[in-house]
PDB file of C-alpha atoms in Angstrom:
ATOM      1  CA  MET A   1       0.239   0.248   0.249  1.00  0.00           C
ATOM      2  CA  ARG A   2       2.901   2.752   1.037  1.00  0.00           C
ATOM      3  CA  LEU A   3       3.799   2.027  -2.620  1.00  0.00           C
ATOM      4  CA  ALA A   4       0.285   2.621  -3.805  1.00  0.00           C
ATOM      5  CA  LEU A   5       0.302   6.118  -2.056  1.00  0.00           C
ATOM      6  CA  MET A   6       3.609   7.194  -3.320  1.00  0.00           C
ATOM      7  CA  ASP A   7       2.695   6.682  -6.644  1.00  0.00           C
ATOM      8  CA  GLU A   8      -0.607   8.806  -6.363  1.00  0.00           C
ATOM      9  CA  VAL A   9       0.865  11.225  -4.529  1.00  0.00           C
ATOM     10  CA  THR A  10       3.936  11.146  -7.795  1.00  0.00           C
ATOM     11  CA  ARG A  11       1.007  11.493  -9.856  1.00  0.00           C
ATOM     12  CA  ARG A  12      -1.012  14.199  -8.706  1.00  0.00           C
ATOM     13  CA  TYR A  13       2.047  16.435  -7.805  1.00  0.00           C
ATOM     14  CA  ALA A  14       3.795  16.013 -11.101  1.00  0.00           C
ATOM     15  CA  ALA A  15       0.164  17.176 -12.570  1.00  0.00           C
ATOM     16  CA  LEU A  16       0.473  20.868 -10.445  1.00  0.00           C
ATOM     17  CA  ASP A  17       3.810  21.430 -12.481  1.00  0.00           C
ATOM     18  CA  GLN A  18       5.823  22.940  -9.133  1.00  0.00           C
ATOM     19  CA  PRO A  19       9.191  24.345  -9.718  1.00  0.00           C
ATOM     20  CA  SER A  20      11.954  22.011  -9.139  1.00  0.00           C
ATOM     21  CA  TRP A  21      15.495  22.777  -8.510  1.00  0.00           C
ATOM     22  CA  PRO A  22      18.849  20.812  -7.807  1.00  0.00           C
ATOM     23  CA  CYS A  23      21.117  20.930  -5.189  1.00  0.00           C
ATOM     24  CA  PRO A  24      23.309  24.021  -5.448  1.00  0.00           C
ATOM     25  CA  ARG A  25      26.189  22.422  -4.985  1.00  0.00           C
ATOM     26  CA  ASP A  26      28.668  19.248  -5.307  1.00  0.00           C
ATOM     27  CA  PRO A  27      27.949  16.686  -2.131  1.00  0.00           C
ATOM     28  CA  THR A  28      31.514  17.491  -1.691  1.00  0.00           C
ATOM     29  CA  GLU A  29      31.279  20.952  -1.392  1.00  0.00           C
ATOM     30  CA  SER A  30      30.643  22.946   1.824  1.00  0.00           C
ATOM     31  CA  PRO A  31      28.529  25.954   1.439  1.00  0.00           C
ATOM     32  CA  GLN A  32      30.149  29.313   1.717  1.00  0.00           C
ATOM     33  CA  GLY A  33      29.843  31.380   4.874  1.00  0.00           C
ATOM     34  CA  TRP A  34      27.500  34.198   3.331  1.00  0.00           C
ATOM     35  CA  GLU A  35      24.899  31.196   2.449  1.00  0.00           C
ATOM     36  CA  TYR A  36      24.158  30.615   5.834  1.00  0.00           C
ATOM     37  CA  SER A  37      22.259  34.255   6.434  1.00  0.00           C
ATOM     38  CA  ARG A  38      20.363  34.246   3.204  1.00  0.00           C
ATOM     39  CA  VAL A  39      17.095  32.767   0.938  1.00  0.00           C
ATOM     40  CA  THR A  40      17.724  33.988  -2.532  1.00  0.00           C
ATOM     41  CA  ASP A  41      14.210  32.500  -3.166  1.00  0.00           C
ATOM     42  CA  PRO A  42      12.181  32.059  -0.571  1.00  0.00           C
ATOM     43  CA  ALA A  43       9.033  31.414  -2.825  1.00  0.00           C
ATOM     44  CA  ARG A  44      10.789  27.747  -3.406  1.00  0.00           C
ATOM     45  CA  TYR A  45       9.870  26.464  -0.258  1.00  0.00           C
ATOM     46  CA  ASP A  46       6.122  26.973  -1.357  1.00  0.00           C
ATOM     47  CA  VAL A  47       6.551  23.341  -2.986  1.00  0.00           C
ATOM     48  CA  LEU A  48       5.678  21.833   0.742  1.00  0.00           C
ATOM     49  CA  LEU A  49       2.812  23.333   0.704  1.00  0.00           C
ATOM     50  CA  ALA A  50       1.691  21.825  -2.319  1.00  0.00           C
ATOM     51  CA  ARG A  51       3.245  18.303  -1.605  1.00  0.00           C
ATOM     52  CA  THR A  52       1.602  18.058   1.536  1.00  0.00           C
ATOM     53  CA  ARG A  53      -1.922  19.063   0.359  1.00  0.00           C
ATOM     54  CA  VAL A  54      -1.868  16.473  -2.396  1.00  0.00           C
ATOM     55  CA  TRP A  55      -0.934  14.151   0.167  1.00  0.00           C
ATOM     56  CA  THR A  56      -3.907  15.054   2.474  1.00  0.00           C
ATOM     57  CA  GLU A  57      -5.892  14.253  -0.745  1.00  0.00           C
ATOM     58  CA  VAL A  58      -4.392  10.686  -1.572  1.00  0.00           C
ATOM     59  CA  LEU A  59      -4.939  10.219   2.196  1.00  0.00           C
ATOM     60  CA  CYS A  60      -8.870  10.747   1.833  1.00  0.00           C
ATOM     61  CA  THR A  61      -9.301   9.260  -1.803  1.00  0.00           C
ATOM     62  CA  VAL A  62      -7.273   6.294  -0.549  1.00  0.00           C
ATOM     63  CA  ALA A  63      -6.996   5.817   2.661  1.00  0.00           C
ATOM     64  CA  GLY A  64     -10.577   7.108   3.866  1.00  0.00           C
ATOM     65  CA  ALA A  65      -9.481   9.627   6.059  1.00  0.00           C
ATOM     66  CA  ARG A  66     -11.626  12.464   7.083  1.00  0.00           C
ATOM     67  CA  ARG A  67     -10.527  15.875   7.010  1.00  0.00           C
ATOM     68  CA  ALA A  68     -12.025  18.317   9.328  1.00  0.00           C
ATOM     69  CA  ASP A  69     -11.061  21.541   7.594  1.00  0.00           C
ATOM     70  CA  ILE A  70     -12.084  23.470   3.981  1.00  0.00           C
ATOM     71  CA  PRO A  71      -9.483  22.816   1.764  1.00  0.00           C
ATOM     72  CA  ALA A  72      -8.048  26.211   0.222  1.00  0.00           C
ATOM     73  CA  PRO A  73      -7.323  26.737  -3.653  1.00  0.00           C
ATOM     74  CA  ARG A  74      -4.568  25.437  -5.018  1.00  0.00           C
ATOM     75  CA  ALA A  75      -4.349  28.961  -6.787  1.00  0.00           C
ATOM     76  CA  ALA A  76      -3.849  30.453  -3.121  1.00  0.00           C
ATOM     77  CA  LEU A  77      -1.028  28.331  -1.486  1.00  0.00           C
ATOM     78  CA  ARG A  78       0.872  30.995   0.135  1.00  0.00           C
ATOM     79  CA  GLU A  79      -2.569  33.521   0.660  1.00  0.00           C
ATOM     80  CA  ALA A  80      -4.103  30.486   3.198  1.00  0.00           C
ATOM     81  CA  ALA A  81      -0.686  28.856   4.213  1.00  0.00           C
ATOM     82  CA  ALA A  82      -0.355  31.777   7.034  1.00  0.00           C
ATOM     83  CA  ASP A  83      -1.711  29.511  10.144  1.00  0.00           C
ATOM     84  CA  ARG A  84      -3.593  26.936   8.336  1.00  0.00           C
ATOM     85  CA  GLU A  85      -4.291  23.094   9.834  1.00  0.00           C
ATOM     86  CA  VAL A  86      -5.604  20.076   8.685  1.00  0.00           C
ATOM     87  CA  LEU A  87      -6.458  17.631  10.845  1.00  0.00           C
ATOM     88  CA  LEU A  88      -7.005  13.865   9.086  1.00  0.00           C
ATOM     89  CA  ARG A  89      -8.718  11.167  10.695  1.00  0.00           C
ATOM     90  CA  LEU A  90      -9.362   7.830   9.888  1.00  0.00           C
ATOM     91  CA  PRO A  91     -13.178   6.619   9.902  1.00  0.00           C
ATOM     92  CA  ALA A  92     -12.875   4.037  12.759  1.00  0.00           C
ATOM     93  CA  ASP A  93     -10.427   6.741  14.921  1.00  0.00           C
ATOM     94  CA  ALA A  94      -8.412   3.345  14.669  1.00  0.00           C
ATOM     95  CA  ALA A  95      -4.842   5.754  14.782  1.00  0.00           C
ATOM     96  CA  PRO A  96      -4.055   9.353  16.638  1.00  0.00           C
ATOM     97  CA  PRO A  97      -5.109  11.828  14.172  1.00  0.00           C
ATOM     98  CA  ILE A  98      -2.345  13.651  11.683  1.00  0.00           C
ATOM     99  CA  TRP A  99      -2.192  17.361  11.764  1.00  0.00           C
ATOM    100  CA  PHE A 100      -0.773  19.396   8.723  1.00  0.00           C
ATOM    101  CA  LEU A 101      -0.106  22.495  10.097  1.00  0.00           C
ATOM    102  CA  GLU A 102       0.983  25.588   7.743  1.00  0.00           C
ATOM    103  CA  ARG A 103       2.780  28.249   8.947  1.00  0.00           C
ATOM    104  CA  LEU A 104       4.603  31.733   7.183  1.00  0.00           C
ATOM    105  CA  GLY A 105       7.999  32.359   8.868  1.00  0.00           C
ATOM    106  CA  ARG A 106       9.623  36.310   7.829  1.00  0.00           C
ATOM    107  CA  ALA A 107      13.633  35.629   6.905  1.00  0.00           C
ATOM    108  CA  ARG A 108      15.291  38.639   6.494  1.00  0.00           C
ATOM    109  CA  ASP A 109      14.341  38.243   2.605  1.00  0.00           C
ATOM    110  CA  GLY A 110      10.762  37.677   2.208  1.00  0.00           C
ATOM    111  CA  LEU A 111       8.470  34.666   3.746  1.00  0.00           C
ATOM    112  CA  VAL A 112       9.071  31.463   4.040  1.00  0.00           C
ATOM    113  CA  ALA A 113       6.709  28.707   4.193  1.00  0.00           C
ATOM    114  CA  ALA A 114       6.619  25.648   6.476  1.00  0.00           C
ATOM    115  CA  VAL A 115       4.872  22.759   7.404  1.00  0.00           C
ATOM    116  CA  GLU A 116       4.805  20.982  10.529  1.00  0.00           C
ATOM    117  CA  ILE A 117       3.437  16.859  10.749  1.00  0.00           C
ATOM    118  CA  ALA A 118       2.174  16.465  14.125  1.00  0.00           C
ATOM    119  CA  VAL A 119      -0.206  13.566  15.607  1.00  0.00           C
ATOM    120  CA  GLY A 120      -3.002  13.014  18.782  1.00  0.00           C
ATOM    121  CA  GLU A 121      -4.844  15.215  20.835  1.00  0.00           C
ATOM    122  CA  PRO A 122      -3.255  17.117  22.094  1.00  0.00           C
ATOM    123  CA  ARG A 123      -0.416  17.562  19.693  1.00  0.00           C
ATOM    124  CA  VAL A 124       2.475  15.973  19.320  1.00  0.00           C
ATOM    125  CA  SER A 125       5.170  17.446  16.459  1.00  0.00           C
ATOM    126  CA  LEU A 126       6.866  14.543  14.517  1.00  0.00           C
ATOM    127  CA  GLY A 127       8.583  17.236  12.456  1.00  0.00           C
ATOM    128  CA  ARG A 128       8.783  20.624  10.575  1.00  0.00           C
ATOM    129  CA  LEU A 129      10.156  21.648   7.353  1.00  0.00           C
ATOM    130  CA  PRO A 130      12.421  23.177   5.792  1.00  0.00           C
ATOM    131  CA  MET A 131      14.579  22.399   9.159  1.00  0.00           C
ATOM    132  CA  CYS A 132      15.902  25.549   7.886  1.00  0.00           C
ATOM    133  CA  GLY A 133      15.502  27.287   4.975  1.00  0.00           C
ATOM    134  CA  CYS A 134      18.688  29.128   4.361  1.00  0.00           C
ATOM    135  CA  ASP A 135      20.758  28.839   1.141  1.00  0.00           C
ATOM    136  CA  ALA A 136      23.079  26.693   2.851  1.00  0.00           C
ATOM    137  CA  CYS A 137      21.118  23.805   4.323  1.00  0.00           C
ATOM    138  CA  ASP A 138      19.641  23.592   0.667  1.00  0.00           C
ATOM    139  CA  GLU A 139      20.288  20.595  -0.649  1.00  0.00           C
ATOM    140  CA  GLY A 140      17.292  21.016  -3.690  1.00  0.00           C
ATOM    141  CA  SER A 141      13.618  20.380  -4.224  1.00  0.00           C
ATOM    142  CA  ASP A 142      13.960  16.226  -4.263  1.00  0.00           C
ATOM    143  CA  SER A 143      15.868  15.981  -1.301  1.00  0.00           C
ATOM    144  CA  LEU A 144      13.121  18.631   0.253  1.00  0.00           C
ATOM    145  CA  LEU A 145      10.455  16.518  -0.950  1.00  0.00           C
ATOM    146  CA  GLN A 146      11.469  13.081  -0.163  1.00  0.00           C
ATOM    147  CA  ASP A 147      11.834  14.677   3.086  1.00  0.00           C
ATOM    148  CA  VAL A 148       7.805  15.557   3.480  1.00  0.00           C
ATOM    149  CA  ASP A 149       7.069  12.025   2.076  1.00  0.00           C
ATOM    150  CA  GLU A 150       9.249   9.761   4.684  1.00  0.00           C
ATOM    151  CA  LEU A 151       8.042  12.453   7.389  1.00  0.00           C
ATOM    152  CA  VAL A 152       4.097  11.511   6.248  1.00  0.00           C
ATOM    153  CA  LEU A 153       4.629   8.003   6.005  1.00  0.00           C
ATOM    154  CA  HIS A 154       5.739   7.893   9.276  1.00  0.00           C
ATOM    155  CA  ALA A 155       2.779   9.516  11.178  1.00  0.00           C
ATOM    156  CA  ILE A 156       1.169   6.425   9.352  1.00  0.00           C
ATOM    157  CA  SER A 157       2.925   4.165  10.260  1.00  0.00           C
ATOM    158  CA  PRO A 158       3.087   2.215  13.435  1.00  0.00           C
ATOM    159  CA  PHE A 159       5.666   4.841  15.997  1.00  0.00           C
ATOM    160  CA  VAL A 160       6.254   5.460  19.266  1.00  0.00           C
ATOM    161  CA  ALA A 161       6.886   9.289  20.566  1.00  0.00           C
ATOM    162  CA  LEU A 162       7.972  10.550  23.328  1.00  0.00           C
ATOM    163  CA  ARG A 163       8.498  13.387  24.329  1.00  0.00           C
ATOM    164  CA  GLY A 164       9.606  15.345  27.660  1.00  0.00           C
ATOM    165  CA  GLY A 165      11.035  18.646  28.913  1.00  0.00           C
ATOM    166  CA  ASP A 166      13.843  18.782  27.055  1.00  0.00           C
ATOM    167  CA  TRP A 167      14.319  15.648  24.814  1.00  0.00           C
ATOM    168  CA  SER A 168      12.725  13.095  22.531  1.00  0.00           C
ATOM    169  CA  PHE A 169      12.362   9.954  21.555  1.00  0.00           C
ATOM    170  CA  ASP A 170      10.843   8.314  18.528  1.00  0.00           C
ATOM    171  CA  ARG A 171      10.499   4.841  17.136  1.00  0.00           C
ATOM    172  CA  GLY A 172       9.061   3.553  13.759  1.00  0.00           C
ATOM    173  CA  VAL A 173       9.184   1.980  10.735  1.00  0.00           C
ATOM    174  CA  MET A 174      10.730   5.423   8.540  1.00  0.00           C
ATOM    175  CA  THR A 175      12.540   7.034  11.349  1.00  0.00           C
ATOM    176  CA  GLN A 176      14.336   6.507  14.525  1.00  0.00           C
ATOM    177  CA  GLY A 177      16.151   9.071  16.895  1.00  0.00           C
ATOM    178  CA  SER A 178      16.541  10.830  20.311  1.00  0.00           C
ATOM    179  CA  TRP A 179      17.645  14.546  20.858  1.00  0.00           C
ATOM    180  CA  GLY A 180      17.899  16.465  23.390  1.00  0.00           C
ATOM    181  CA  ARG A 181      20.313  16.169  26.588  1.00  0.00           C
ATOM    182  CA  GLY A 182      18.196  15.719  29.440  1.00  0.00           C
ATOM    183  CA  ARG A 183      16.847  12.611  28.102  1.00  0.00           C
ATOM    184  CA  PRO A 184      16.283   9.949  31.429  1.00  0.00           C
ATOM    185  CA  TRP A 185      16.516   6.931  30.048  1.00  0.00           C
ATOM    186  CA  SER A 186      19.453   5.662  27.222  1.00  0.00           C
ATOM    187  CA  PHE A 187      18.947   5.125  24.019  1.00  0.00           C
ATOM    188  CA  SER A 188      18.794   1.372  24.224  1.00  0.00           C
ATOM    189  CA  GLU A 189      16.445   1.347  27.028  1.00  0.00           C
ATOM    190  CA  LEU A 190      13.976   3.841  24.965  1.00  0.00           C
ATOM    191  CA  VAL A 191      13.724   1.294  22.345  1.00  0.00           C
ATOM    192  CA  ARG A 192      13.068  -1.328  24.644  1.00  0.00           C
ATOM    193  CA  LEU A 193      10.353   0.890  26.661  1.00  0.00           C
ATOM    194  CA  ALA A 194       8.647   1.552  22.586  1.00  0.00           C
ATOM    195  CA  ASP A 195       9.346  -2.112  21.712  1.00  0.00           C
ATOM    196  CA  SER A 196       7.378  -3.128  24.593  1.00  0.00           C
ATOM    197  CA  LEU A 197       4.283  -0.308  23.963  1.00  0.00           C
ATOM    198  CA  LEU A 198       4.000  -1.323  20.555  1.00  0.00           C
ATOM    199  CA  ALA A 199       3.373  -4.411  21.780  1.00  0.00           C
ATOM    200  CA  GLY A 200       0.602  -3.355  23.977  1.00  0.00           C
ATOM    201  CA  GLU A 201       2.441  -4.454  26.941  1.00  0.00           C
ATOM    202  CA  GLN A 202       1.723  -2.395  30.617  1.00  0.00           C
ATOM    203  CA  VAL A 203       5.466  -0.910  31.528  1.00  0.00           C
ATOM    204  CA  ALA A 204       5.789   2.016  32.993  1.00  0.00           C
ATOM    205  CA  VAL A 205       7.451   5.342  31.200  1.00  0.00           C
ATOM    206  CA  PRO A 206       9.614   8.423  32.776  1.00  0.00           C
ATOM    207  CA  ASP A 207       7.874  10.636  34.886  1.00  0.00           C
ATOM    208  CA  ASP A 208       7.612  13.675  32.704  1.00  0.00           C
ATOM    209  CA  ALA A 209       6.834  11.489  29.249  1.00  0.00           C
ATOM    210  CA  GLN A 210       4.629  12.550  26.878  1.00  0.00           C
ATOM    211  CA  VAL A 211       3.364   9.428  24.992  1.00  0.00           C
ATOM    212  CA  VAL A 212       1.671   8.475  21.983  1.00  0.00           C
ATOM    213  CA  VAL A 213       1.718   5.194  20.640  1.00  0.00           C
ATOM    214  CA  SER A 214       0.154   4.397  17.053  1.00  0.00           C
ATOM    215  CA  GLN A 215      -0.320   0.560  15.243  1.00  0.00           C
ATOM    216  CA  GLY A 216      -0.273   2.776  12.109  1.00  0.00           C
ATOM    217  CA  TRP A 217      -3.163   3.720   9.954  1.00  0.00           C
ATOM    218  CA  GLY A 218      -3.242   0.266   8.034  1.00  0.00           C
ATOM    219  CA  CYS A 219      -1.790   1.542   4.493  1.00  0.00           C
ATOM    220  CA  ALA A 220       1.931   1.792   5.029  1.00  0.00           C
TER     221      ALA A 220
END
């Protein structure tokens, strides 16, 4: 099913004829210092809005999700992006709902579109793109779209997300990692904890942790 979803997303996105651009440097080259302080073309990140909106369409038509907003016209991508939130649920509510959050952030050279994908109620963020919109961190449109796809596929696959005051841990089919310096348990202990939670076991969790356990949408 994952391949079918990706094929449909790729087909619908191609029909939009969105701009694309290559990685601006050879993989062996390092960014120049001045690239860190500028965004040459802020509007290029509008492709994030287009890609995530295609994903919402496909999850509704292919996976049977229900959405809780009124879709904005495609011609008004940027105008509709500020503080726009899309909530998707499976009909049987068998997995945590997914939030597609759109934002417009101000950079020195203009407004940069960003998307965040979160799950659950209350929301737990799984990731935000672009991680940095400066020219130095730009790796081309293909890499950016791949990051979007992997984040959405992570959200609809089985996963465990743990969030503490200054730490986080994720384990799933598409990604695994830990961030922050205040992690209360070792990485291997958190891996074992996540596996136990996915198996449906009743286990103790860190005192300050917010926990989201998803068995997935059954389509990834």
